[in-house]
CSV table of C-alpha atoms in Angstrom, one decimal:
chain,number,residue,atom,x,y,z
A,191,MET,CA,0.0,0.3,0.3
A,192,PHE,CA,2.7,2.4,0.8
A,193,TRP,CA,4.9,2.6,-3.1
A,194,LEU,CA,1.0,2.8,-4.6
A,195,LEU,CA,0.1,5.7,-2.4
A,196,ALA,CA,3.7,7.2,-3.1
A,197,ILE,CA,3.9,6.1,-6.9
A,198,LEU,CA,-0.2,8.2,-6.6
A,199,ALA,CA,1.5,10.7,-4.9
A,200,TYR,CA,3.8,11.3,-7.6
A,201,LEU,CA,1.8,11.7,-9.8
A,202,LEU,CA,-0.7,14.0,-8.2
A,203,GLY,CA,2.0,16.0,-7.4
A,204,SER,CA,2.8,15.8,-11.6
A,205,LEU,CA,-0.2,17.8,-11.6
A,206,SER,CA,0.8,21.7,-12.8
A,207,PHE,CA,-2.2,23.9,-12.2
A,208,ALA,CA,-0.1,27.0,-12.7
A,209,ILE,CA,0.5,25.5,-16.0
A,210,LEU,CA,-2.9,23.7,-16.4
A,211,LEU,CA,-4.9,26.8,-14.9
A,212,SER,CA,-2.9,29.5,-17.7
A,213,HIS,CA,-3.5,27.1,-20.4
A,214,LEU,CA,-7.2,27.0,-20.2
A,215,ALA,CA,-7.5,31.3,-19.3
A,216,GLY,CA,-5.9,31.5,-23.0
A,217,GLY,CA,-2.2,32.5,-21.4
A,218,PRO,CA,1.0,32.0,-21.3
A,219,ASP,CA,2.8,28.7,-20.1
A,220,PRO,CA,4.1,30.2,-16.6
A,221,ARG,CA,7.8,28.5,-17.4
A,222,THR,CA,7.8,31.1,-20.1
A,223,SER,CA,6.8,34.0,-19.0
A,224,GLY,CA,7.8,36.4,-15.2
A,225,SER,CA,10.3,35.0,-13.7
A,226,GLY,CA,9.3,31.1,-15.3
A,227,ASN,CA,7.8,28.8,-12.7
A,228,PRO,CA,4.7,27.4,-12.3
A,229,GLY,CA,3.9,28.8,-8.9
A,230,ALA,CA,1.5,30.6,-6.9
A,231,THR,CA,3.4,33.9,-7.1
A,232,ASN,CA,4.7,33.7,-10.9
A,233,MET,CA,0.9,33.1,-11.2
A,234,LEU,CA,0.2,36.2,-9.4
A,235,ARG,CA,3.0,38.4,-12.1
A,236,VAL,CA,1.8,37.0,-15.2
A,237,ALA,CA,-2.2,35.9,-15.1
A,238,GLY,CA,-3.7,38.3,-11.6
A,239,LYS,CA,-5.3,37.3,-8.6
A,240,LYS,CA,-7.6,34.4,-9.1
A,241,LEU,CA,-5.9,31.9,-10.8
A,242,ALA,CA,-2.6,32.6,-8.5
A,243,ILE,CA,-5.2,32.1,-5.0
A,244,LEU,CA,-6.0,28.7,-8.0
A,245,THR,CA,-3.0,27.5,-8.5
A,246,LEU,CA,-2.6,28.5,-4.7
A,247,LEU,CA,-5.3,26.6,-3.8
A,248,GLY,CA,-4.2,23.2,-6.1
A,249,ASP,CA,-0.8,22.7,-5.5
A,250,LEU,CA,-1.9,23.1,-1.9
A,251,LEU,CA,-4.1,19.8,-2.2
A,252,LYS,CA,-1.7,17.8,-3.7
A,253,GLY,CA,0.4,17.7,-0.7
A,254,LEU,CA,-2.5,17.4,1.7
A,255,LEU,CA,-5.0,14.4,0.0
A,256,PRO,CA,-2.4,12.2,-0.2
A,257,VAL,CA,-1.5,12.0,3.4
A,258,LEU,CA,-4.8,12.3,4.1
A,259,ALA,CA,-5.1,8.9,2.6
A,260,ALA,CA,-2.5,7.8,3.8
A,261,ALA,CA,-3.0,8.3,7.4
A,262,LEU,CA,-7.0,7.3,6.6
A,263,LEU,CA,-5.7,4.2,5.7
A,264,GLY,CA,-2.9,3.1,8.8
A,265,LEU,CA,-0.2,4.3,7.6
A,266,GLY,CA,2.3,5.6,10.7
A,267,VAL,CA,3.7,9.2,10.4
A,268,GLN,CA,6.6,8.9,8.6
A,269,GLN,CA,5.1,6.4,6.5
A,270,GLN,CA,3.1,10.1,5.9
A,271,ALA,CA,5.9,12.2,5.1
A,272,TRP,CA,7.7,10.1,2.6
A,273,ILE,CA,4.2,10.1,1.0
A,274,GLY,CA,4.5,13.5,0.7
A,275,LEU,CA,7.5,13.8,0.2
A,276,ALA,CA,6.7,12.1,-3.3
A,277,ALA,CA,4.6,14.4,-4.0
A,278,VAL,CA,6.2,17.7,-3.6
A,279,ILE,CA,8.7,15.6,-5.7
A,280,GLY,CA,5.9,15.4,-8.6
A,281,HIS,CA,5.6,19.4,-8.1
A,282,LEU,CA,9.3,20.2,-8.9
A,283,TYR,CA,10.5,17.4,-11.0
A,284,PRO,CA,6.3,16.5,-13.3
A,285,LEU,CA,6.2,13.5,-15.6
A,286,TYR,CA,3.3,15.4,-17.7
A,287,PHE,CA,6.0,18.8,-18.2
A,288,ARG,CA,9.6,17.0,-18.7
A,289,PHE,CA,10.3,16.7,-15.3
A,290,ARG,CA,9.7,21.1,-15.7
A,291,GLY,CA,8.3,21.8,-11.9
A,292,GLY,CA,7.8,24.8,-9.6
A,293,LYS,CA,9.8,25.3,-6.2
A,294,GLY,CA,7.6,22.9,-3.9
A,295,VAL,CA,6.3,25.8,-1.6
A,296,ALA,CA,2.5,25.3,-1.5
A,297,THR,CA,2.7,21.3,-2.1
A,298,ALA,CA,5.2,21.4,1.1
A,299,ALA,CA,2.7,23.3,2.8
A,300,GLY,CA,0.1,21.0,2.0
A,301,VAL,CA,2.0,18.0,3.8
A,302,LEU,CA,3.0,19.4,6.8
A,303,LEU,CA,-0.6,20.9,7.2
A,304,GLY,CA,-1.5,16.7,6.9
A,305,LEU,CA,1.4,15.8,9.2
A,306,TYR,CA,0.5,18.4,12.3
A,307,PRO,CA,-0.7,20.7,11.8
A,308,PRO,CA,1.3,23.3,13.9
A,309,ALA,CA,4.3,23.3,12.2
A,310,ALA,CA,1.6,24.5,9.3
A,311,LEU,CA,0.9,27.1,10.8
A,312,LEU,CA,3.8,28.3,12.0
A,313,CYS,CA,5.5,28.3,8.7
A,314,VAL,CA,2.6,29.9,6.6
A,315,CYS,CA,2.8,32.9,9.4
A,316,ALA,CA,6.8,32.5,9.1
A,317,TRP,CA,6.7,32.9,5.8
A,318,LEU,CA,3.4,35.7,5.6
A,319,LEU,CA,5.9,38.2,8.7
A,320,ALA,CA,8.8,37.5,6.0
A,321,PHE,CA,7.1,38.3,3.2
A,322,ALA,CA,5.8,41.4,4.8
A,323,LEU,CA,9.5,42.1,5.9
A,324,THR,CA,11.1,41.5,2.3
A,325,ARG,CA,8.4,41.8,0.1
A,326,THR,CA,10.1,38.6,-1.4
A,327,SER,CA,8.7,35.5,-1.8
A,328,SER,CA,11.8,33.9,-2.4
A,329,VAL,CA,13.2,34.8,1.0
A,330,ALA,CA,9.9,34.2,3.4
A,331,ALA,CA,9.8,30.3,1.5
A,332,LEU,CA,13.5,30.0,2.4
A,333,ILE,CA,13.0,31.1,6.6
A,334,ALA,CA,9.4,29.7,6.9
A,335,THR,CA,10.5,26.3,5.3
A,336,PRO,CA,13.1,24.9,7.9
A,337,LEU,CA,11.4,26.3,10.9
A,338,SER,CA,8.8,23.3,10.8
A,339,LEU,CA,12.1,21.1,11.5
A,340,PRO,CA,12.7,21.8,15.0
A,341,LEU,CA,8.5,21.0,15.8
A,342,LEU,CA,8.6,18.4,14.1
A,343,ALA,CA,11.7,16.9,15.6
A,344,TRP,CA,10.0,17.4,19.1
A,345,GLN,CA,6.5,16.5,17.6
A,346,GLN,CA,7.2,14.5,15.1
A,347,ALA,CA,10.3,12.6,15.6
A,348,GLY,CA,9.1,10.0,12.3
A,349,ALA,CA,8.1,12.2,9.9
A,350,LEU,CA,12.0,14.4,10.4
A,351,LEU,CA,14.2,12.2,8.1
A,352,PRO,CA,11.5,13.0,5.0
A,353,MET,CA,10.6,16.6,5.9
A,354,ALA,CA,14.4,17.0,6.3
A,355,LEU,CA,15.6,15.9,3.0
A,356,LEU,CA,12.0,17.8,1.3
A,357,THR,CA,13.8,21.3,2.8
A,358,VAL,CA,17.1,20.4,1.7
A,359,LEU,CA,14.8,20.2,-1.9
A,360,ILE,CA,13.5,23.5,-1.4
A,361,VAL,CA,16.3,24.7,-1.1
A,362,TRP,CA,18.2,24.1,-3.9
A,363,ARG,CA,15.0,24.5,-6.1
A,364,HIS,CA,15.5,27.8,-4.5
A,365,ARG,CA,19.5,28.0,-5.0
A,366,GLY,CA,18.7,30.4,-8.5
A,367,ASN,CA,16.5,33.1,-6.0
A,368,LEU,CA,19.8,32.6,-3.8
A,369,ARG,CA,22.2,33.5,-6.8
A,370,ASP,CA,20.1,36.5,-7.3
A,371,LEU,CA,19.5,38.3,-3.6
A,372,PHE,CA,23.3,37.5,-4.0
A,373,ALA,CA,23.6,39.7,-6.5
A,374,GLY,CA,20.8,42.0,-5.5
A,375,HIS,CA,18.5,40.9,-9.0
A,376,GLU,CA,16.1,39.4,-7.0
A,377,ARG,CA,12.1,40.2,-7.5
A,378,HIS,CA,10.7,41.8,-5.7
A,379,PHE,CA,5.6,42.4,-5.2
């Protein structure tokens, strides 16, 4: 059951709501516009609030639903976390879109929401505060994502290794943003 759910989570994670919604609205592929990232932040830039919110909700749900399914089927927290990681990997490297995906922040938030809602709440609050102070989505994500790890280590230790790997992947996917930040070229709102 674990492997089947992990594969299904990857396939669900591979659905890019930014690309699909942009296509349905007759807009350009978000990978070719704005920052080039198929995620909610870039959708806000290139397609407006409505499509950005729908993208955010879709990406959040594709992280949340596999974790909830694993929990309903009686899998432990560690297995739930690995399944959630599979969904995030699907978002980062989507099978349906030539493995050119997003940065995984909203999908990771969905995973955290399913695993341990207080960790998700902590990350959302940290993201909002960092964004309010810097007006930079990438900075907010890079600050918020690692903050869940100490709380998970304390309250949901079984989820720590998969979520630490998830954090490393998100930082890796933001490496271009880090270069732009240090060069003073990162996009702000």
